[in-house]
Amino acid sequence: MPTATPLRTRFDADRPVVGMAHLPPLPGAPEFDGDRDAVRTRALEDARRLEGGGIDGLVLENFGDAPFHPDDVPKHTVAEMTAVATEVTDAVDVPVGINVLRNDADAALSIAAAVDADFVRVNVHVGTASTDQGVLEGRAHETLRLRDRIDADVAILADVDVKHATPIGNRSIERAALEALERGRADGVIISGPGTGAETALEDVEWVADALSERCSDDSEPPVFVGSGVTTDTVADCFAAGADGVIVGTALKEDGETTNPVSSERVGDLVAARVADSSAD
């Protein structure tokens, strides 16, 4: 089965900082206010502020659509996200990822292929998790085959023991990461804390990074991203623990509130903290 272009090569930076563009509620969601233009304007403003602040990539996500559909969002959500993603990918010159909450990997992959995005984030790619949407099951077997069928050069970035969920079964986080990569054929993994904006345990990052180093050569080692709780004060620690990249949402928003617009100043400060740490190597 063909593989996508390696995830590491999609970013210009050795230690990419990826920002979140959290979409407001979309049409059909309980909190949608009826203004489609406002949704697109907000997405474009956030994307441009992220890029202007020096971000290395961004993820477009339907964060405002709570409560989320478990694993099969309505067609109108896919259509709306595709329309917004088209404008975002045209407006910025950094890698763009798609995440369709809660766990619709088929929709995310289809949107990404249609708009020429670079990667998708999949919350439960392998294994099973108990969540507020019920029990979610990984469908790596379907996602990989869909990528092949639609000839999509889209990388898969898989969460390991994803936030806002409890994994079902007894396995270490490093074993879960290896299964996502080796059996689920993900192109990279994300290690997060228990919830949005919650600090990620750096020992988890170290264990996963060490496990991958032991199993892979330097050229083939998939990247490990920290997916929550990254701030200007902690970004250097994340890389020191073995992370290859970070995904940041809350810390880049005005006043540190997840649903607020992106703050250009906060983006610049966090990127500068990463660069300062990198230059010290």
PDB file of C-alpha atoms in Angstrom, residues 22-247:
ATOM      1  CA  HIS A  22     -10.573  26.374  15.997  1.00  0.00           C
ATOM      2  CA  LEU A  23     -13.670  26.956  13.887  1.00  0.00           C
ATOM      3  CA  PRO A  24     -16.730  28.573  15.475  1.00  0.00           C
ATOM      4  CA  PRO A  25     -19.932  26.505  15.412  1.00  0.00           C
ATOM      5  CA  LEU A  26     -20.744  25.441  11.857  1.00  0.00           C
ATOM      6  CA  PRO A  27     -24.206  25.260  10.261  1.00  0.00           C
ATOM      7  CA  GLY A  28     -26.190  22.501  11.927  1.00  0.00           C
ATOM      8  CA  ALA A  29     -24.358  22.773  15.256  1.00  0.00           C
ATOM      9  CA  PRO A  30     -26.427  23.869  18.293  1.00  0.00           C
ATOM     10  CA  GLU A  31     -24.514  27.135  18.757  1.00  0.00           C
ATOM     11  CA  PHE A  32     -24.359  28.204  15.086  1.00  0.00           C
ATOM     12  CA  ASP A  33     -25.506  31.825  14.886  1.00  0.00           C
ATOM     13  CA  GLY A  34     -26.594  31.787  11.238  1.00  0.00           C
ATOM     14  CA  ASP A  35     -23.625  33.746   9.888  1.00  0.00           C
ATOM     15  CA  ARG A  36     -21.553  31.613   7.493  1.00  0.00           C
ATOM     16  CA  ASP A  37     -19.458  34.585   6.452  1.00  0.00           C
ATOM     17  CA  ALA A  38     -18.394  35.166  10.058  1.00  0.00           C
ATOM     18  CA  VAL A  39     -17.166  31.558  10.317  1.00  0.00           C
ATOM     19  CA  ARG A  40     -14.986  31.952   7.237  1.00  0.00           C
ATOM     20  CA  THR A  41     -13.742  35.374   8.237  1.00  0.00           C
ATOM     21  CA  ARG A  42     -12.693  34.085  11.646  1.00  0.00           C
ATOM     22  CA  ALA A  43     -10.927  31.066  10.127  1.00  0.00           C
ATOM     23  CA  LEU A  44      -8.983  33.247   7.705  1.00  0.00           C
ATOM     24  CA  GLU A  45      -8.060  35.797  10.377  1.00  0.00           C
ATOM     25  CA  ASP A  46      -6.795  33.078  12.713  1.00  0.00           C
ATOM     26  CA  ALA A  47      -4.845  31.342   9.945  1.00  0.00           C
ATOM     27  CA  ARG A  48      -3.192  34.580   8.828  1.00  0.00           C
ATOM     28  CA  ARG A  49      -2.297  35.540  12.385  1.00  0.00           C
ATOM     29  CA  LEU A  50      -0.760  32.124  12.947  1.00  0.00           C
ATOM     30  CA  GLU A  51       1.311  32.388   9.785  1.00  0.00           C
ATOM     31  CA  GLY A  52       2.214  36.010  10.474  1.00  0.00           C
ATOM     32  CA  GLY A  53       3.483  35.063  13.912  1.00  0.00           C
ATOM     33  CA  GLY A  54       5.886  32.530  12.442  1.00  0.00           C
ATOM     34  CA  ILE A  55       3.953  29.320  12.892  1.00  0.00           C
ATOM     35  CA  ASP A  56       5.203  26.269  10.961  1.00  0.00           C
ATOM     36  CA  GLY A  57       1.798  24.738  10.236  1.00  0.00           C
ATOM     37  CA  LEU A  58      -1.821  24.791  11.368  1.00  0.00           C
ATOM     38  CA  VAL A  59      -4.741  22.457  11.989  1.00  0.00           C
ATOM     39  CA  LEU A  60      -8.280  23.399  11.023  1.00  0.00           C
ATOM     40  CA  GLU A  61     -10.785  21.808  13.414  1.00  0.00           C
ATOM     41  CA  ASN A  62     -14.553  22.024  13.989  1.00  0.00           C
ATOM     42  CA  PHE A  63     -14.033  22.786  17.676  1.00  0.00           C
ATOM     43  CA  GLY A  64     -17.263  24.796  17.999  1.00  0.00           C
ATOM     44  CA  ASP A  65     -19.549  21.943  16.966  1.00  0.00           C
ATOM     45  CA  ALA A  66     -20.009  20.414  20.436  1.00  0.00           C
ATOM     46  CA  PRO A  67     -21.633  18.118  21.290  1.00  0.00           C
ATOM     47  CA  PHE A  68     -19.726  16.181  18.650  1.00  0.00           C
ATOM     48  CA  HIS A  69     -20.909  13.368  16.417  1.00  0.00           C
ATOM     49  CA  PRO A  70     -18.889  10.270  17.373  1.00  0.00           C
ATOM     50  CA  ASP A  71     -17.484   9.113  14.038  1.00  0.00           C
ATOM     51  CA  ASP A  72     -19.752  10.122  11.152  1.00  0.00           C
ATOM     52  CA  VAL A  73     -20.434  13.838  10.808  1.00  0.00           C
ATOM     53  CA  PRO A  74     -23.304  15.056   8.591  1.00  0.00           C
ATOM     54  CA  LYS A  75     -22.623  15.830   4.944  1.00  0.00           C
ATOM     55  CA  HIS A  76     -23.289  19.530   5.502  1.00  0.00           C
ATOM     56  CA  THR A  77     -20.424  19.632   8.023  1.00  0.00           C
ATOM     57  CA  VAL A  78     -18.062  18.077   5.485  1.00  0.00           C
ATOM     58  CA  ALA A  79     -19.214  20.567   2.840  1.00  0.00           C
ATOM     59  CA  GLU A  80     -18.793  23.561   5.132  1.00  0.00           C
ATOM     60  CA  MET A  81     -15.364  22.489   6.338  1.00  0.00           C
ATOM     61  CA  THR A  82     -14.240  21.883   2.753  1.00  0.00           C
ATOM     62  CA  ALA A  83     -15.351  25.377   1.746  1.00  0.00           C
ATOM     63  CA  VAL A  84     -13.529  26.957   4.682  1.00  0.00           C
ATOM     64  CA  ALA A  85     -10.435  24.791   4.224  1.00  0.00           C
ATOM     65  CA  THR A  86     -10.250  25.786   0.550  1.00  0.00           C
ATOM     66  CA  GLU A  87     -10.029  29.452   1.509  1.00  0.00           C
ATOM     67  CA  VAL A  88      -7.515  28.782   4.279  1.00  0.00           C
ATOM     68  CA  THR A  89      -5.152  26.700   2.140  1.00  0.00           C
ATOM     69  CA  ASP A  90      -5.298  29.375  -0.562  1.00  0.00           C
ATOM     70  CA  ALA A  91      -4.537  32.116   1.970  1.00  0.00           C
ATOM     71  CA  VAL A  92      -1.498  30.666   3.762  1.00  0.00           C
ATOM     72  CA  ASP A  93       1.785  29.133   2.702  1.00  0.00           C
ATOM     73  CA  VAL A  94       2.325  26.684   5.566  1.00  0.00           C
ATOM     74  CA  PRO A  95       1.283  23.031   5.881  1.00  0.00           C
ATOM     75  CA  VAL A  96      -2.389  22.629   6.797  1.00  0.00           C
ATOM     76  CA  GLY A  97      -3.949  19.717   8.671  1.00  0.00           C
ATOM     77  CA  ILE A  98      -7.619  18.766   9.069  1.00  0.00           C
ATOM     78  CA  ASN A  99      -9.304  17.312  12.158  1.00  0.00           C
ATOM     79  CA  VAL A 100     -13.001  16.443  12.052  1.00  0.00           C
ATOM     80  CA  LEU A 101     -14.294  15.966  15.576  1.00  0.00           C
ATOM     81  CA  ARG A 102     -14.913  13.736  17.163  1.00  0.00           C
ATOM     82  CA  ASN A 103     -13.343  10.965  15.165  1.00  0.00           C
ATOM     83  CA  ASP A 104     -14.383  11.098  11.505  1.00  0.00           C
ATOM     84  CA  ALA A 105     -11.116  10.176   9.810  1.00  0.00           C
ATOM     85  CA  ASP A 106     -12.831   9.498   6.477  1.00  0.00           C
ATOM     86  CA  ALA A 107     -14.247  13.029   6.406  1.00  0.00           C
ATOM     87  CA  ALA A 108     -10.934  14.586   7.434  1.00  0.00           C
ATOM     88  CA  LEU A 109      -9.014  12.633   4.809  1.00  0.00           C
ATOM     89  CA  SER A 110     -11.560  13.456   2.104  1.00  0.00           C
ATOM     90  CA  ILE A 111     -11.450  17.172   2.921  1.00  0.00           C
ATOM     91  CA  ALA A 112      -7.654  17.161   3.044  1.00  0.00           C
ATOM     92  CA  ALA A 113      -7.406  15.432  -0.329  1.00  0.00           C
ATOM     93  CA  ALA A 114      -9.896  17.847  -1.911  1.00  0.00           C
ATOM     94  CA  VAL A 115      -8.109  21.005  -0.735  1.00  0.00           C
ATOM     95  CA  ASP A 116      -4.547  19.676  -1.053  1.00  0.00           C
ATOM     96  CA  ALA A 117      -3.910  19.802   2.688  1.00  0.00           C
ATOM     97  CA  ASP A 118      -0.865  18.039   4.102  1.00  0.00           C
ATOM     98  CA  PHE A 119      -2.102  15.864   6.951  1.00  0.00           C
ATOM     99  CA  VAL A 120      -5.028  14.821   9.093  1.00  0.00           C
ATOM    100  CA  ARG A 121      -5.272  14.408  12.832  1.00  0.00           C
ATOM    101  CA  VAL A 122      -7.121  11.274  13.952  1.00  0.00           C
ATOM    102  CA  ASN A 123      -8.143  11.112  17.604  1.00  0.00           C
ATOM    103  CA  VAL A 124      -8.653   7.329  17.823  1.00  0.00           C
ATOM    104  CA  HIS A 125      -6.762   5.654  14.974  1.00  0.00           C
ATOM    105  CA  VAL A 126      -6.250   2.258  16.629  1.00  0.00           C
ATOM    106  CA  GLY A 127      -7.613   0.740  19.814  1.00  0.00           C
ATOM    107  CA  THR A 128     -10.746   1.721  21.704  1.00  0.00           C
ATOM    108  CA  ALA A 129     -11.563   4.673  23.958  1.00  0.00           C
ATOM    109  CA  SER A 130     -14.415   5.607  26.261  1.00  0.00           C
ATOM    110  CA  THR A 131     -15.442   9.211  25.618  1.00  0.00           C
ATOM    111  CA  ASP A 132     -18.299  11.625  26.153  1.00  0.00           C
ATOM    112  CA  GLN A 133     -19.486  10.535  22.672  1.00  0.00           C
ATOM    113  CA  GLY A 134     -19.563   6.912  23.804  1.00  0.00           C
ATOM    114  CA  VAL A 135     -17.101   4.191  22.852  1.00  0.00           C
ATOM    115  CA  LEU A 136     -14.900   5.093  19.872  1.00  0.00           C
ATOM    116  CA  GLU A 137     -13.066   2.425  17.906  1.00  0.00           C
ATOM    117  CA  GLY A 138     -10.041   2.982  15.714  1.00  0.00           C
ATOM    118  CA  ARG A 139     -10.569   2.364  12.007  1.00  0.00           C
ATOM    119  CA  ALA A 140      -7.041   2.412  10.709  1.00  0.00           C
ATOM    120  CA  HIS A 141      -7.923  -0.393   8.299  1.00  0.00           C
ATOM    121  CA  GLU A 142     -10.526   1.827   6.624  1.00  0.00           C
ATOM    122  CA  THR A 143      -8.541   5.065   6.727  1.00  0.00           C
ATOM    123  CA  LEU A 144      -5.431   3.601   5.078  1.00  0.00           C
ATOM    124  CA  ARG A 145      -7.455   1.933   2.348  1.00  0.00           C
ATOM    125  CA  LEU A 146      -9.419   5.109   1.685  1.00  0.00           C
ATOM    126  CA  ARG A 147      -6.174   7.071   1.329  1.00  0.00           C
ATOM    127  CA  ASP A 148      -5.046   4.555  -1.258  1.00  0.00           C
ATOM    128  CA  ARG A 149      -8.364   4.540  -3.154  1.00  0.00           C
ATOM    129  CA  ILE A 150      -8.565   8.310  -3.523  1.00  0.00           C
ATOM    130  CA  ASP A 151      -4.817   8.636  -4.192  1.00  0.00           C
ATOM    131  CA  ALA A 152      -4.352  11.177  -1.403  1.00  0.00           C
ATOM    132  CA  ASP A 153      -0.842  12.291  -0.467  1.00  0.00           C
ATOM    133  CA  VAL A 154      -2.023  13.091   3.051  1.00  0.00           C
ATOM    134  CA  ALA A 155      -0.097  12.089   6.177  1.00  0.00           C
ATOM    135  CA  ILE A 156      -1.889  10.628   9.210  1.00  0.00           C
ATOM    136  CA  LEU A 157      -1.033  12.099  12.604  1.00  0.00           C
ATOM    137  CA  ALA A 158      -2.600   9.859  15.244  1.00  0.00           C
ATOM    138  CA  ASP A 159      -3.356  10.654  18.863  1.00  0.00           C
ATOM    139  CA  VAL A 160      -2.185   8.151  21.459  1.00  0.00           C
ATOM    140  CA  ASP A 161      -4.507   7.847  24.472  1.00  0.00           C
ATOM    141  CA  VAL A 162      -6.281  10.954  23.193  1.00  0.00           C
ATOM    142  CA  LYS A 163      -7.437  13.711  25.534  1.00  0.00           C
ATOM    143  CA  HIS A 164     -11.046  13.804  26.772  1.00  0.00           C
ATOM    144  CA  ALA A 165     -11.036  10.000  26.721  1.00  0.00           C
ATOM    145  CA  THR A 166     -10.069   6.916  28.675  1.00  0.00           C
ATOM    146  CA  PRO A 167      -8.377   4.102  26.756  1.00  0.00           C
ATOM    147  CA  ILE A 168     -10.027   0.713  27.079  1.00  0.00           C
ATOM    148  CA  GLY A 169      -7.514  -1.998  27.884  1.00  0.00           C
ATOM    149  CA  ASN A 170      -4.275  -2.176  29.797  1.00  0.00           C
ATOM    150  CA  ARG A 171      -1.226  -1.194  27.772  1.00  0.00           C
ATOM    151  CA  SER A 172       1.597   1.274  28.216  1.00  0.00           C
ATOM    152  CA  ILE A 173       1.588   4.526  26.305  1.00  0.00           C
ATOM    153  CA  GLU A 174       4.716   3.520  24.421  1.00  0.00           C
ATOM    154  CA  ARG A 175       3.066   0.240  23.354  1.00  0.00           C
ATOM    155  CA  ALA A 176       0.001   2.181  22.214  1.00  0.00           C
ATOM    156  CA  ALA A 177       2.215   4.518  20.185  1.00  0.00           C
ATOM    157  CA  LEU A 178       4.067   1.621  18.546  1.00  0.00           C
ATOM    158  CA  GLU A 179       0.780  -0.038  17.623  1.00  0.00           C
ATOM    159  CA  ALA A 180      -0.520   3.188  16.049  1.00  0.00           C
ATOM    160  CA  LEU A 181       2.635   3.400  13.946  1.00  0.00           C
ATOM    161  CA  GLU A 182       3.486  -0.213  13.182  1.00  0.00           C
ATOM    162  CA  ARG A 183       0.058  -1.814  12.964  1.00  0.00           C
ATOM    163  CA  GLY A 184      -2.028   1.275  12.242  1.00  0.00           C
ATOM    164  CA  ARG A 185       0.605   2.657   9.834  1.00  0.00           C
ATOM    165  CA  ALA A 186       0.218   6.227  11.105  1.00  0.00           C
ATOM    166  CA  ASP A 187       2.877   8.691   9.951  1.00  0.00           C
ATOM    167  CA  GLY A 188       3.341  10.313  13.365  1.00  0.00           C
ATOM    168  CA  VAL A 189       1.831  10.357  16.851  1.00  0.00           C
ATOM    169  CA  ILE A 190       0.525  12.923  19.330  1.00  0.00           C
ATOM    170  CA  ILE A 191       0.877  12.697  23.105  1.00  0.00           C
ATOM    171  CA  SER A 192      -1.489  14.906  25.113  1.00  0.00           C
ATOM    172  CA  GLY A 193      -2.768  15.657  28.574  1.00  0.00           C
ATOM    173  CA  PRO A 194      -6.268  14.783  29.825  1.00  0.00           C
ATOM    174  CA  GLY A 195      -8.059  17.722  28.183  1.00  0.00           C
ATOM    175  CA  THR A 196      -7.859  20.784  25.983  1.00  0.00           C
ATOM    176  CA  GLY A 197      -5.122  23.073  27.300  1.00  0.00           C
ATOM    177  CA  ALA A 198      -4.089  20.524  29.944  1.00  0.00           C
ATOM    178  CA  GLU A 199      -0.380  19.935  30.480  1.00  0.00           C
ATOM    179  CA  THR A 200       1.104  16.837  28.853  1.00  0.00           C
ATOM    180  CA  ALA A 201       3.160  14.559  31.101  1.00  0.00           C
ATOM    181  CA  LEU A 202       6.691  14.884  29.766  1.00  0.00           C
ATOM    182  CA  GLU A 203       7.610  11.417  31.009  1.00  0.00           C
ATOM    183  CA  ASP A 204       5.032  10.068  28.543  1.00  0.00           C
ATOM    184  CA  VAL A 205       6.782  11.975  25.753  1.00  0.00           C
ATOM    185  CA  GLU A 206      10.164  10.605  26.864  1.00  0.00           C
ATOM    186  CA  TRP A 207       8.918   7.008  26.998  1.00  0.00           C
ATOM    187  CA  VAL A 208       7.401   7.194  23.510  1.00  0.00           C
ATOM    188  CA  ALA A 209      10.409   8.997  22.001  1.00  0.00           C
ATOM    189  CA  ASP A 210      12.798   6.433  23.510  1.00  0.00           C
ATOM    190  CA  ALA A 211      10.691   3.514  22.290  1.00  0.00           C
ATOM    191  CA  LEU A 212      10.687   4.862  18.748  1.00  0.00           C
ATOM    192  CA  SER A 213      14.423   5.526  18.810  1.00  0.00           C
ATOM    193  CA  GLU A 214      15.046   1.912  19.759  1.00  0.00           C
ATOM    194  CA  ARG A 215      12.826   0.567  16.958  1.00  0.00           C
ATOM    195  CA  CYS A 216      13.641   2.937  14.081  1.00  0.00           C
ATOM    196  CA  SER A 217      16.619   4.349  12.258  1.00  0.00           C
ATOM    197  CA  ASP A 218      17.102   8.112  12.319  1.00  0.00           C
ATOM    198  CA  ASP A 219      15.837   8.396   8.749  1.00  0.00           C
ATOM    199  CA  SER A 220      12.640   6.420   9.332  1.00  0.00           C
ATOM    200  CA  GLU A 221      11.668   7.486  12.857  1.00  0.00           C
ATOM    201  CA  PRO A 222       8.137   8.970  12.821  1.00  0.00           C
ATOM    202  CA  PRO A 223       7.707  12.290  14.637  1.00  0.00           C
ATOM    203  CA  VAL A 224       6.245  12.645  18.117  1.00  0.00           C
ATOM    204  CA  PHE A 225       4.152  15.751  18.776  1.00  0.00           C
ATOM    205  CA  VAL A 226       2.991  17.172  22.101  1.00  0.00           C
ATOM    206  CA  GLY A 227      -0.689  17.960  21.665  1.00  0.00           C
ATOM    207  CA  SER A 228      -1.884  19.940  24.683  1.00  0.00           C
ATOM    208  CA  GLY A 229      -0.741  22.280  27.424  1.00  0.00           C
ATOM    209  CA  VAL A 230       2.172  23.765  25.479  1.00  0.00           C
ATOM    210  CA  THR A 231       2.968  27.353  26.494  1.00  0.00           C
ATOM    211  CA  THR A 232       5.801  29.819  26.041  1.00  0.00           C
ATOM    212  CA  ASP A 233       7.182  28.601  29.370  1.00  0.00           C
ATOM    213  CA  THR A 234       6.982  24.879  28.545  1.00  0.00           C
ATOM    214  CA  VAL A 235       7.742  24.609  24.819  1.00  0.00           C
ATOM    215  CA  ALA A 236      11.494  24.191  25.394  1.00  0.00           C
ATOM    216  CA  ASP A 237      10.829  21.447  27.951  1.00  0.00           C
ATOM    217  CA  CYS A 238       8.700  19.566  25.415  1.00  0.00           C
ATOM    218  CA  PHE A 239      11.552  19.464  22.916  1.00  0.00           C
ATOM    219  CA  ALA A 240      14.050  18.578  25.633  1.00  0.00           C
ATOM    220  CA  ALA A 241      11.849  15.589  26.530  1.00  0.00           C
ATOM    221  CA  GLY A 242      12.158  14.254  22.982  1.00  0.00           C
ATOM    222  CA  ALA A 243       9.236  15.825  21.138  1.00  0.00           C
ATOM    223  CA  ASP A 244       9.772  16.525  17.454  1.00  0.00           C
ATOM    224  CA  GLY A 245       6.969  19.090  17.280  1.00  0.00           C
ATOM    225  CA  VAL A 246       4.167  20.692  19.259  1.00  0.00           C
ATOM    226  CA  ILE A 247       0.528  21.485  18.513  1.00  0.00           C
TER     227      ILE A 247
END
